Amino acid sequence: MERIGEYKVLVAHGAGAGSSYVLALLRAAQLTLAGRAPRTFQLRVATLRHAGMSQNALDTLHRGYSALFMHDDARVELLMVENQEVLPFNHLRPASSAARDTSRRNMLMVGHLTSGDLRQTLCNDAYLALGDFYQRVTTCNGGVHALVSGDSARKQREYLAWLKKAALASGAEIPPRQPQVLSGLFARMDEWSNAYYCDLYGERYAVADKSDTDNHRHLAYIGAADLKDAAEYSSGPLLRQFMGYEPDEFGFHFSHASYANPLLMAHLRGLQAECLRELDYEEGAQGFMQQAALFMRRKQIPEHLIAQAATQDGRALAADYAQALFRLDESQLNCLMFSPFIRHGERLESFLRQCHPGMLVALPELHKALQGKPVAEMLVQWAIDTSGLPIDLLQHLYRKRPATGVPGMAETPQQGAPALAAYQLAGR
């Protein structure tokens, strides 16, 4: 106890209600100990800022920190990781243009190579960033001694099983022995992520330097899933009110991949119905909303947004969100859903016939452009504008034959989880 003032505990905060409960419990423990002893433990709170994190989510984080009097407490360190850089938390900091561009490109590449699989398109970029995120936030500024998580063991097993499957699909070697420490697990997660992106981009992908994330300290793990569940059951509404928590209608729920962002997913299903199935937008969006409505009510998404999701007003709202955070317009999202460039452009004619009939006459020239042959600059620019990707990546997609798809994270426990599943991760 005499050295507890040197002990630093990390909690990852994703702006959701669950991680808010865990943070409130940790802060209560820290302040209770401070009232009974000369010193108390230090607290590091870290957030992974992904491209889909809205200003509403950042404001929710800020209100929670303010309610817990964390901003001016020297015993508390508030961090944010964006574009593989650890930064002091600032809810007013504009999003990094480089980070937005990288996430947008990743989203488009994954979307095209999975033929518009919604879970992989929207979730993979954030899932694959976790290894790098944990390496950085556990080692920067002297590192931490313990990791606290409110995630259930089931969710952690599902994530690790998914990541292993993604690595296997990319051709990565899976070592027979599991890491013996958490820092080793985070390094392996990052290796598997790099293997995935190397397979996705080929020689165009450069692995980031990680020489500053070496960590030989043993990290303790503190599971708080049971405490989080108890707090939600007994004091959830009171805690949410105290911390100024407001549900973000376009917030991401990465631990529920099938409904990771239900309003945006409904929009994409509507576009998919229009451009691929020759149905009405409303029919496609409504079909998804019928599946997601119960989940959305559990997440306290306002009823009027649920009701209007399959209408033209809901379409406009979702389109504005996609443009603001991902810089993608409906034409580019339609192109992603159709995925016309893969397998030597086998769907290119169908895509033009359905979505751009005026370009059918240029089909042979578009094939030449995708093969790297000289064509009119106007055609190259049309392909870039329509897809949102540079011509060299379109040519890469044209040559690439996608491997067996990697499904999004399951919603139910998986059978035969790998040995790595025994390890526990901090909250996502």
Tab-separated table of C-alpha atoms in Angstrom:
chain	number	residue	atom	x	y	z
A	1	MET	CA	0.000	0.000	0.000
A	2	GLU	CA	2.909	2.372	0.613
A	3	ARG	CA	3.631	2.384	-3.158
A	4	ILE	CA	0.064	2.591	-4.398
A	5	GLY	CA	0.600	6.167	-5.532
A	6	GLU	CA	2.949	4.817	-8.217
A	7	TYR	CA	0.438	2.234	-9.447
A	8	LYS	CA	-1.297	3.209	-12.700
A	9	VAL	CA	-4.512	1.588	-13.937
A	10	LEU	CA	-5.769	1.788	-17.527
A	11	VAL	CA	-9.369	1.703	-18.701
A	12	ALA	CA	-10.366	2.013	-22.361
A	13	HIS	CA	-13.416	4.232	-22.813
A	14	GLY	CA	-15.450	3.887	-25.994
A	15	ALA	CA	-18.154	6.475	-25.178
A	16	GLY	CA	-20.759	3.765	-24.534
A	17	ALA	CA	-22.864	3.428	-21.404
A	18	GLY	CA	-21.038	0.268	-20.288
A	19	SER	CA	-17.577	1.802	-20.271
A	20	SER	CA	-19.041	4.892	-18.565
A	21	TYR	CA	-20.218	2.670	-15.689
A	22	VAL	CA	-16.778	1.057	-15.373
A	23	LEU	CA	-15.106	4.461	-15.361
A	24	ALA	CA	-17.463	5.756	-12.652
A	25	LEU	CA	-16.741	2.709	-10.465
A	26	LEU	CA	-12.984	3.112	-10.901
A	27	ARG	CA	-13.143	6.807	-10.097
A	28	ALA	CA	-15.201	6.076	-6.984
A	29	ALA	CA	-12.583	3.538	-5.866
A	30	GLN	CA	-9.775	6.004	-6.531
A	31	LEU	CA	-11.404	8.802	-4.532
A	32	THR	CA	-12.525	6.495	-1.713
A	33	LEU	CA	-8.960	5.286	-1.288
A	34	ALA	CA	-7.697	8.869	-1.375
A	35	GLY	CA	-10.001	9.699	1.548
A	36	ARG	CA	-8.690	6.818	3.654
A	37	ALA	CA	-4.982	6.770	2.863
A	38	PRO	CA	-2.218	9.280	2.138
A	39	ARG	CA	-2.114	8.298	-1.543
A	40	THR	CA	-4.227	6.532	-4.162
A	41	PHE	CA	-3.620	4.845	-7.503
A	42	GLN	CA	-3.292	6.751	-10.767
A	43	LEU	CA	-5.857	6.377	-13.525
A	44	ARG	CA	-5.300	6.449	-17.287
A	45	VAL	CA	-8.383	6.671	-19.511
A	46	ALA	CA	-7.833	6.116	-23.231
A	47	THR	CA	-10.190	6.367	-26.193
A	48	LEU	CA	-9.649	5.068	-29.714
A	49	ARG	CA	-10.915	7.821	-31.998
A	50	HIS	CA	-12.162	6.079	-35.127
A	51	ALA	CA	-13.547	7.760	-38.232
A	52	GLY	CA	-17.159	7.128	-37.210
A	53	MET	CA	-16.853	8.845	-33.826
A	54	SER	CA	-19.154	11.840	-33.962
A	55	GLN	CA	-18.934	15.109	-32.069
A	56	ASN	CA	-21.864	13.909	-29.940
A	57	ALA	CA	-19.748	10.977	-28.730
A	58	LEU	CA	-16.799	13.248	-27.906
A	59	ASP	CA	-19.105	15.633	-26.036
A	60	THR	CA	-20.479	12.685	-24.029
A	61	LEU	CA	-16.934	11.720	-23.029
A	62	HIS	CA	-16.183	15.296	-21.991
A	63	ARG	CA	-19.351	15.595	-19.889
A	64	GLY	CA	-18.569	12.327	-18.123
A	65	TYR	CA	-15.015	13.413	-17.326
A	66	SER	CA	-16.312	16.747	-16.030
A	67	ALA	CA	-18.936	15.091	-13.829
A	68	LEU	CA	-16.210	12.918	-12.298
A	69	PHE	CA	-13.880	15.942	-11.820
A	70	MET	CA	-11.134	14.333	-13.877
A	71	HIS	CA	-9.899	17.170	-16.073
A	72	ASP	CA	-7.752	18.929	-13.467
A	73	ASP	CA	-6.749	15.963	-11.302
A	74	ALA	CA	-3.026	15.172	-11.537
A	75	ARG	CA	-3.812	11.549	-10.654
A	76	VAL	CA	-5.825	11.162	-13.875
A	77	GLU	CA	-4.485	10.992	-17.428
A	78	LEU	CA	-7.013	11.407	-20.257
A	79	LEU	CA	-5.754	10.225	-23.653
A	80	MET	CA	-7.024	9.729	-27.171
A	81	VAL	CA	-5.387	7.638	-29.909
A	82	GLU	CA	-5.933	8.794	-33.470
A	83	ASN	CA	-4.053	7.665	-36.564
A	84	GLN	CA	-1.617	5.655	-34.386
A	85	GLU	CA	-0.728	8.755	-32.345
A	86	VAL	CA	-1.323	9.163	-28.599
A	87	LEU	CA	-2.744	12.608	-27.821
A	88	PRO	CA	-4.157	14.371	-24.753
A	89	PHE	CA	-7.943	14.122	-24.789
A	90	ASN	CA	-9.603	17.187	-26.276
A	91	HIS	CA	-13.224	16.896	-27.336
A	92	LEU	CA	-12.890	20.009	-29.516
A	93	ARG	CA	-9.889	18.796	-31.534
A	94	PRO	CA	-10.879	18.459	-35.208
A	95	ALA	CA	-10.559	14.998	-36.673
A	96	SER	CA	-7.244	14.302	-38.366
A	97	SER	CA	-7.538	14.532	-42.151
A	98	ALA	CA	-4.926	11.802	-42.529
A	99	ALA	CA	-6.866	9.504	-40.186
A	100	ARG	CA	-10.121	10.178	-42.035
A	101	ASP	CA	-8.481	9.454	-45.391
A	102	THR	CA	-6.948	6.204	-44.124
A	103	SER	CA	-10.213	4.973	-42.584
A	104	ARG	CA	-12.182	5.943	-45.678
A	105	ARG	CA	-9.759	4.074	-47.927
A	106	ASN	CA	-9.806	1.008	-45.658
A	107	MET	CA	-13.594	1.030	-45.558
A	108	LEU	CA	-13.841	1.199	-49.349
A	109	MET	CA	-11.234	-1.505	-49.951
A	110	VAL	CA	-12.821	-3.890	-47.443
A	111	GLY	CA	-16.277	-3.114	-48.813
A	112	HIS	CA	-15.294	-3.867	-52.392
A	113	LEU	CA	-13.407	-7.049	-51.552
A	114	THR	CA	-16.278	-8.393	-49.423
A	115	SER	CA	-18.947	-7.405	-51.970
A	116	GLY	CA	-20.448	-4.897	-49.561
A	117	ASP	CA	-20.594	-7.024	-46.398
A	118	LEU	CA	-21.926	-4.439	-43.942
A	119	ARG	CA	-20.304	-5.798	-40.782
A	120	GLN	CA	-16.833	-6.033	-42.275
A	121	THR	CA	-17.147	-2.753	-44.181
A	122	LEU	CA	-18.087	-0.737	-41.095
A	123	CYS	CA	-16.266	-2.600	-38.316
A	124	ASN	CA	-12.998	-4.043	-39.601
A	125	ASP	CA	-11.019	-0.813	-39.459
A	126	ALA	CA	-11.760	-0.281	-35.753
A	127	TYR	CA	-11.410	-3.976	-34.828
A	128	LEU	CA	-8.027	-4.202	-36.546
A	129	ALA	CA	-6.752	-1.067	-34.788
A	130	LEU	CA	-7.113	-2.551	-31.286
A	131	GLY	CA	-3.736	-4.289	-31.151
A	132	ASP	CA	-1.916	-1.067	-32.032
A	133	PHE	CA	-4.166	0.916	-29.671
A	134	TYR	CA	-3.424	-1.272	-26.638
A	135	GLN	CA	0.283	-1.394	-27.392
A	136	ARG	CA	0.440	2.394	-27.422
A	137	VAL	CA	-1.745	3.192	-24.407
A	138	THR	CA	-0.094	0.553	-22.193
A	139	THR	CA	3.465	1.736	-22.955
A	140	CYS	CA	3.397	5.516	-23.460
A	141	ASN	CA	4.487	7.919	-20.702
A	142	GLY	CA	5.960	5.227	-18.468
A	143	GLY	CA	3.276	2.630	-19.151
A	144	VAL	CA	0.655	1.170	-16.816
A	145	HIS	CA	0.523	-1.655	-14.289
A	146	ALA	CA	-3.016	-2.974	-14.736
A	147	LEU	CA	-5.799	-3.108	-17.258
A	148	VAL	CA	-9.481	-2.888	-16.245
A	149	SER	CA	-12.233	-4.097	-18.573
A	150	GLY	CA	-15.997	-4.303	-18.441
A	151	ASP	CA	-16.151	-6.622	-21.443
A	152	SER	CA	-17.482	-10.105	-20.863
A	153	ALA	CA	-15.219	-13.091	-21.476
A	154	ARG	CA	-17.581	-14.171	-24.257
A	155	LYS	CA	-17.136	-10.926	-26.185
A	156	GLN	CA	-13.378	-11.135	-25.787
A	157	ARG	CA	-13.340	-14.719	-27.061
A	158	GLU	CA	-15.414	-13.711	-30.058
A	159	TYR	CA	-13.085	-10.849	-30.916
A	160	LEU	CA	-9.943	-12.983	-30.701
A	161	ALA	CA	-11.542	-15.776	-32.721
A	162	TRP	CA	-12.570	-13.253	-35.373
A	163	LEU	CA	-9.088	-11.721	-35.514
A	164	LYS	CA	-7.461	-15.130	-35.839
A	165	LYS	CA	-9.852	-16.016	-38.661
A	166	ALA	CA	-9.050	-12.740	-40.426
A	167	ALA	CA	-5.321	-13.471	-40.121
A	168	LEU	CA	-5.759	-17.003	-41.469
A	169	ALA	CA	-7.762	-15.702	-44.432
A	170	SER	CA	-4.926	-13.300	-45.248
A	171	GLY	CA	-2.386	-16.132	-45.263
A	172	ALA	CA	-0.676	-15.207	-41.997
A	173	GLU	CA	1.176	-17.841	-40.017
A	174	ILE	CA	-0.461	-18.659	-36.688
A	175	PRO	CA	2.155	-19.596	-34.047
A	176	PRO	CA	1.307	-22.818	-32.213
A	177	ARG	CA	1.987	-21.322	-28.779
A	178	GLN	CA	0.023	-18.544	-27.168
A	179	PRO	CA	1.698	-15.422	-25.725
A	180	GLN	CA	2.485	-15.677	-22.033
A	181	VAL	CA	1.772	-12.026	-21.182
A	182	LEU	CA	-0.770	-9.422	-22.252
A	183	SER	CA	1.864	-7.291	-23.975
A	184	GLY	CA	2.694	-10.309	-26.120
A	185	LEU	CA	-0.978	-10.749	-26.953
A	186	PHE	CA	-1.285	-7.121	-28.054
A	187	ALA	CA	1.806	-7.506	-30.242
A	188	ARG	CA	0.313	-10.600	-31.851
A	189	MET	CA	-3.007	-8.837	-32.433
A	190	ASP	CA	-1.098	-6.086	-34.202
A	191	GLU	CA	0.869	-8.599	-36.293
A	192	TRP	CA	-2.373	-10.214	-37.437
A	193	SER	CA	-3.814	-6.807	-38.288
A	194	ASN	CA	-0.749	-5.985	-40.378
A	195	ALA	CA	-1.056	-9.344	-42.148
A	196	TYR	CA	-4.664	-8.511	-43.020
A	197	TYR	CA	-3.742	-5.121	-44.481
A	198	CYS	CA	-0.728	-6.511	-46.333
A	199	ASP	CA	-3.085	-8.962	-48.015
A	200	LEU	CA	-5.615	-6.186	-48.676
A	201	TYR	CA	-3.178	-3.693	-50.218
A	202	GLY	CA	-0.237	-5.827	-51.285
A	203	GLU	CA	3.016	-3.915	-51.676
A	204	ARG	CA	1.183	-0.612	-51.157
A	205	TYR	CA	0.897	-1.229	-47.411
A	206	ALA	CA	3.703	-0.046	-45.136
A	207	VAL	CA	3.899	-1.414	-41.576
A	208	ALA	CA	4.160	1.343	-38.954
A	209	ASP	CA	7.240	1.551	-36.743
A	210	LYS	CA	6.526	0.091	-33.284
A	211	SER	CA	9.965	0.439	-31.711
A	212	ASP	CA	8.533	2.776	-29.051
A	213	THR	CA	5.890	0.288	-27.881
A	214	ASP	CA	8.166	-2.414	-26.475
A	215	ASN	CA	6.951	-3.363	-23.024
A	216	HIS	CA	8.492	-5.957	-20.741
A	217	ARG	CA	6.360	-5.106	-17.702
A	218	HIS	CA	3.838	-7.711	-16.618
A	219	LEU	CA	0.346	-6.241	-16.933
A	220	ALA	CA	-2.279	-7.322	-14.445
A	221	TYR	CA	-5.839	-7.797	-15.667
A	222	ILE	CA	-8.877	-6.741	-13.619
A	223	GLY	CA	-12.229	-7.923	-14.926
A	224	ALA	CA	-15.187	-5.675	-14.116
A	225	ALA	CA	-17.940	-7.189	-16.259
A	226	ASP	CA	-19.918	-8.378	-13.227
A	227	LEU	CA	-19.616	-4.988	-11.508
A	228	LYS	CA	-20.661	-3.215	-14.696
A	229	ASP	CA	-23.731	-5.416	-15.065
A	230	ALA	CA	-24.665	-4.890	-11.419
A	231	ALA	CA	-24.267	-1.119	-11.752
A	232	GLU	CA	-26.396	-1.062	-14.890
A	233	TYR	CA	-29.146	-3.073	-13.219
A	234	SER	CA	-29.277	-1.138	-9.961
A	235	SER	CA	-28.089	2.365	-10.826
A	236	GLY	CA	-27.944	2.648	-14.629
A	237	PRO	CA	-30.405	5.531	-15.123
A	238	LEU	CA	-28.934	7.466	-12.191
A	239	LEU	CA	-25.356	7.010	-13.431
A	240	ARG	CA	-26.276	8.032	-16.979
A	241	GLN	CA	-27.967	11.167	-15.693
A	242	PHE	CA	-25.059	12.014	-13.382
A	243	MET	CA	-22.461	11.636	-16.151
A	244	GLY	CA	-24.517	13.488	-18.746
A	245	TYR	CA	-24.654	10.415	-20.947
A	246	GLU	CA	-26.660	10.842	-24.132
A	247	PRO	CA	-27.048	8.009	-26.658
A	248	ASP	CA	-25.563	8.875	-30.041
A	249	GLU	CA	-28.063	7.989	-32.742
A	250	PHE	CA	-25.237	7.364	-35.218
A	251	GLY	CA	-22.850	5.943	-32.626
A	252	PHE	CA	-21.019	2.687	-33.299
A	253	HIS	CA	-21.689	-0.425	-31.195
A	254	PHE	CA	-18.666	-2.521	-32.112
A	255	SER	CA	-19.465	-5.314	-29.677
A	256	HIS	CA	-22.674	-5.971	-31.664
A	257	ALA	CA	-21.359	-6.198	-35.215
A	258	SER	CA	-24.685	-7.091	-36.824
A	259	TYR	CA	-26.077	-3.743	-35.649
A	260	ALA	CA	-22.823	-1.807	-35.307
A	261	ASN	CA	-24.435	1.357	-36.657
A	262	PRO	CA	-28.081	0.508	-37.334
A	263	LEU	CA	-29.185	3.767	-38.951
A	264	LEU	CA	-26.237	3.775	-41.356
A	265	MET	CA	-26.661	0.052	-42.007
A	266	ALA	CA	-30.346	0.568	-42.822
A	267	HIS	CA	-29.287	3.239	-45.330
A	268	LEU	CA	-26.782	0.877	-46.953
A	269	ARG	CA	-29.384	-1.894	-47.109
A	270	GLY	CA	-31.721	0.554	-48.833
A	271	LEU	CA	-29.066	1.452	-51.400
A	272	GLN	CA	-28.317	-2.235	-51.861
A	273	ALA	CA	-31.989	-2.928	-52.569
A	274	GLU	CA	-32.071	-0.136	-55.153
A	275	CYS	CA	-28.871	-0.838	-57.044
A	276	LEU	CA	-28.590	-4.631	-56.750
A	277	ARG	CA	-32.079	-6.032	-56.303
A	278	GLU	CA	-34.161	-3.497	-58.253
A	279	LEU	CA	-36.373	-2.893	-55.216
A	280	ASP	CA	-37.411	0.348	-53.547
A	281	TYR	CA	-34.979	1.965	-51.119
A	282	GLU	CA	-37.688	1.907	-48.457
A	283	GLU	CA	-38.159	-1.843	-48.798
A	284	GLY	CA	-34.485	-2.611	-48.201
A	285	ALA	CA	-34.111	-0.165	-45.303
A	286	GLN	CA	-37.346	-1.297	-43.659
A	287	GLY	CA	-36.301	-4.946	-43.827
A	288	PHE	CA	-33.175	-4.140	-41.839
A	289	MET	CA	-35.027	-1.934	-39.370
A	290	GLN	CA	-37.441	-4.728	-38.525
A	291	GLN	CA	-34.455	-6.831	-37.453
A	292	ALA	CA	-32.683	-4.015	-35.599
A	293	ALA	CA	-35.584	-2.217	-33.880
A	294	LEU	CA	-35.360	-4.096	-30.572
A	295	PHE	CA	-31.593	-3.539	-30.352
A	296	MET	CA	-32.015	0.161	-31.154
A	297	ARG	CA	-34.583	0.606	-28.396
A	298	ARG	CA	-32.221	-1.089	-25.941
A	299	LYS	CA	-29.599	1.461	-26.981
A	300	GLN	CA	-32.135	4.270	-26.425
A	301	ILE	CA	-32.091	5.506	-30.010
A	302	PRO	CA	-35.043	7.937	-30.275
A	303	GLU	CA	-38.292	6.477	-31.589
A	304	HIS	CA	-38.728	9.169	-34.233
A	305	LEU	CA	-35.382	8.197	-35.793
A	306	ILE	CA	-36.351	4.526	-35.804
A	307	ALA	CA	-39.662	5.433	-37.441
A	308	GLN	CA	-38.139	7.625	-40.146
A	309	ALA	CA	-35.096	5.444	-40.978
A	310	ALA	CA	-36.772	3.852	-44.020
A	311	THR	CA	-38.205	7.154	-45.298
A	312	GLN	CA	-36.674	9.796	-47.551
A	313	ASP	CA	-35.995	11.969	-44.483
A	314	GLY	CA	-34.084	9.106	-42.880
A	315	ARG	CA	-32.208	8.544	-46.116
A	316	ALA	CA	-31.137	12.189	-46.234
A	317	LEU	CA	-30.015	12.102	-42.587
A	318	ALA	CA	-27.912	8.954	-43.090
A	319	ALA	CA	-26.464	10.319	-46.337
A	320	ASP	CA	-25.394	13.511	-44.544
A	321	TYR	CA	-23.725	11.434	-41.803
A	322	ALA	CA	-21.820	9.289	-44.338
A	323	GLN	CA	-20.668	12.410	-46.157
A	324	ALA	CA	-19.654	14.278	-42.999
A	325	LEU	CA	-17.682	11.499	-41.285
A	326	PHE	CA	-16.547	9.242	-44.140
A	327	ARG	CA	-16.648	11.713	-47.055
A	328	LEU	CA	-18.657	9.240	-49.106
A	329	ASP	CA	-21.639	10.187	-51.253
A	330	GLU	CA	-24.455	7.908	-52.388
A	331	SER	CA	-22.820	7.242	-55.736
A	332	GLN	CA	-19.679	5.944	-54.024
A	333	LEU	CA	-21.695	3.876	-51.539
A	334	ASN	CA	-23.678	2.365	-54.409
A	335	CYS	CA	-20.409	1.476	-56.101
A	336	LEU	CA	-19.175	-0.163	-52.883
A	337	MET	CA	-22.380	-2.205	-52.572
A	338	PHE	CA	-22.069	-3.375	-56.185
A	339	SER	CA	-18.275	-4.018	-56.006
A	340	PRO	CA	-17.907	-3.925	-59.808
A	341	PHE	CA	-14.107	-3.965	-60.098
A	342	ILE	CA	-13.075	-7.233	-58.436
A	343	ARG	CA	-12.384	-10.420	-60.421
A	344	HIS	CA	-11.318	-8.486	-63.519
A	345	GLY	CA	-14.452	-6.366	-63.478
A	346	GLU	CA	-16.913	-9.220	-63.878
A	347	ARG	CA	-19.754	-7.044	-62.518
A	348	LEU	CA	-18.716	-3.844	-64.253
A	349	GLU	CA	-21.203	-4.126	-67.112
A	350	SER	CA	-24.072	-4.879	-64.712
A	351	PHE	CA	-23.042	-1.924	-62.539
A	352	LEU	CA	-23.037	0.472	-65.484
A	353	ARG	CA	-26.328	-0.873	-66.796
A	354	GLN	CA	-28.014	-0.493	-63.409
A	355	CYS	CA	-26.445	2.695	-62.027
A	356	HIS	CA	-24.727	4.551	-64.908
A	357	PRO	CA	-26.370	3.522	-68.204
A	358	GLY	CA	-24.846	6.490	-70.001
A	359	MET	CA	-21.376	5.006	-69.454
A	360	LEU	CA	-22.115	1.629	-71.095
A	361	VAL	CA	-20.611	2.847	-74.345
A	362	ALA	CA	-17.288	3.338	-72.527
A	363	LEU	CA	-17.169	-0.195	-71.057
A	364	PRO	CA	-14.214	-1.419	-73.194
A	365	GLU	CA	-12.207	1.699	-72.371
A	366	LEU	CA	-12.937	1.334	-68.658
A	367	HIS	CA	-11.586	-2.218	-68.765
A	368	LYS	CA	-8.438	-0.845	-70.418
A	369	ALA	CA	-8.073	1.790	-67.694
A	370	LEU	CA	-8.391	-0.877	-65.001
A	371	GLN	CA	-5.773	-2.975	-66.796
A	372	GLY	CA	-3.352	-0.031	-66.671
A	373	LYS	CA	-3.525	0.745	-70.383
A	374	PRO	CA	-3.607	4.353	-71.620
A	375	VAL	CA	-7.101	5.828	-71.975
A	376	ALA	CA	-8.670	9.274	-71.906
A	377	GLU	CA	-8.057	11.093	-68.616
A	378	MET	CA	-11.778	11.832	-68.374
A	379	LEU	CA	-12.551	8.111	-68.010
A	380	VAL	CA	-9.921	7.650	-65.315
A	381	GLN	CA	-11.339	10.598	-63.380
A	382	TRP	CA	-14.872	9.195	-63.701
A	383	ALA	CA	-13.751	5.898	-62.155
A	384	ILE	CA	-12.000	7.760	-59.316
A	385	ASP	CA	-14.991	10.005	-58.585
A	386	THR	CA	-17.519	7.169	-58.778
A	387	SER	CA	-15.596	4.807	-56.495
A	388	GLY	CA	-13.786	7.217	-54.173
A	389	LEU	CA	-10.538	5.273	-54.709
A	390	PRO	CA	-7.387	6.238	-56.649
A	391	ILE	CA	-6.811	4.485	-59.963
A	392	ASP	CA	-3.890	2.371	-58.701
A	393	LEU	CA	-6.119	0.805	-56.023
A	394	LEU	CA	-8.898	0.251	-58.551
A	395	GLN	CA	-6.377	-1.574	-60.734
A	396	HIS	CA	-5.330	-3.583	-57.666
A	397	LEU	CA	-8.975	-4.541	-57.034
A	398	TYR	CA	-9.370	-5.461	-60.703
A	399	ARG	CA	-6.495	-7.950	-60.480
A	400	LYS	CA	-7.414	-9.279	-57.060
A	401	ARG	CA	-9.524	-12.386	-56.583
A	402	PRO	CA	-10.975	-12.156	-53.053
A	403	ALA	CA	-10.232	-14.981	-50.666
A	404	THR	CA	-12.911	-16.641	-48.587
A	405	GLY	CA	-14.735	-13.899	-46.718
A	406	VAL	CA	-14.125	-13.301	-43.033
A	407	PRO	CA	-17.482	-12.912	-41.290
A	408	GLY	CA	-18.171	-10.122	-38.853
A	409	MET	CA	-17.989	-10.869	-35.161
A	410	ALA	CA	-20.617	-13.343	-34.058
A	411	GLU	CA	-23.499	-12.422	-31.815
A	412	THR	CA	-23.419	-15.773	-30.004
A	413	PRO	CA	-20.618	-17.686	-28.311
A	414	GLN	CA	-18.354	-19.461	-30.749
A	415	GLN	CA	-17.461	-23.097	-30.496
A	416	GLY	CA	-13.867	-24.197	-30.364
A	417	ALA	CA	-12.398	-20.794	-29.520
A	418	PRO	CA	-8.611	-20.769	-29.883
A	419	ALA	CA	-6.187	-20.964	-27.012
A	420	LEU	CA	-5.766	-17.204	-27.167
A	421	ALA	CA	-9.331	-16.882	-25.955
A	422	ALA	CA	-8.084	-17.488	-22.441
A	423	TYR	CA	-6.607	-14.003	-22.478
A	424	GLN	CA	-8.706	-11.033	-21.467
A	425	LEU	CA	-8.780	-7.635	-23.133
A	426	ALA	CA	-9.711	-4.232	-21.795
A	427	GLY	CA	-13.008	-2.642	-22.845
A	428	ARG	CA	-13.525	-1.881	-26.505
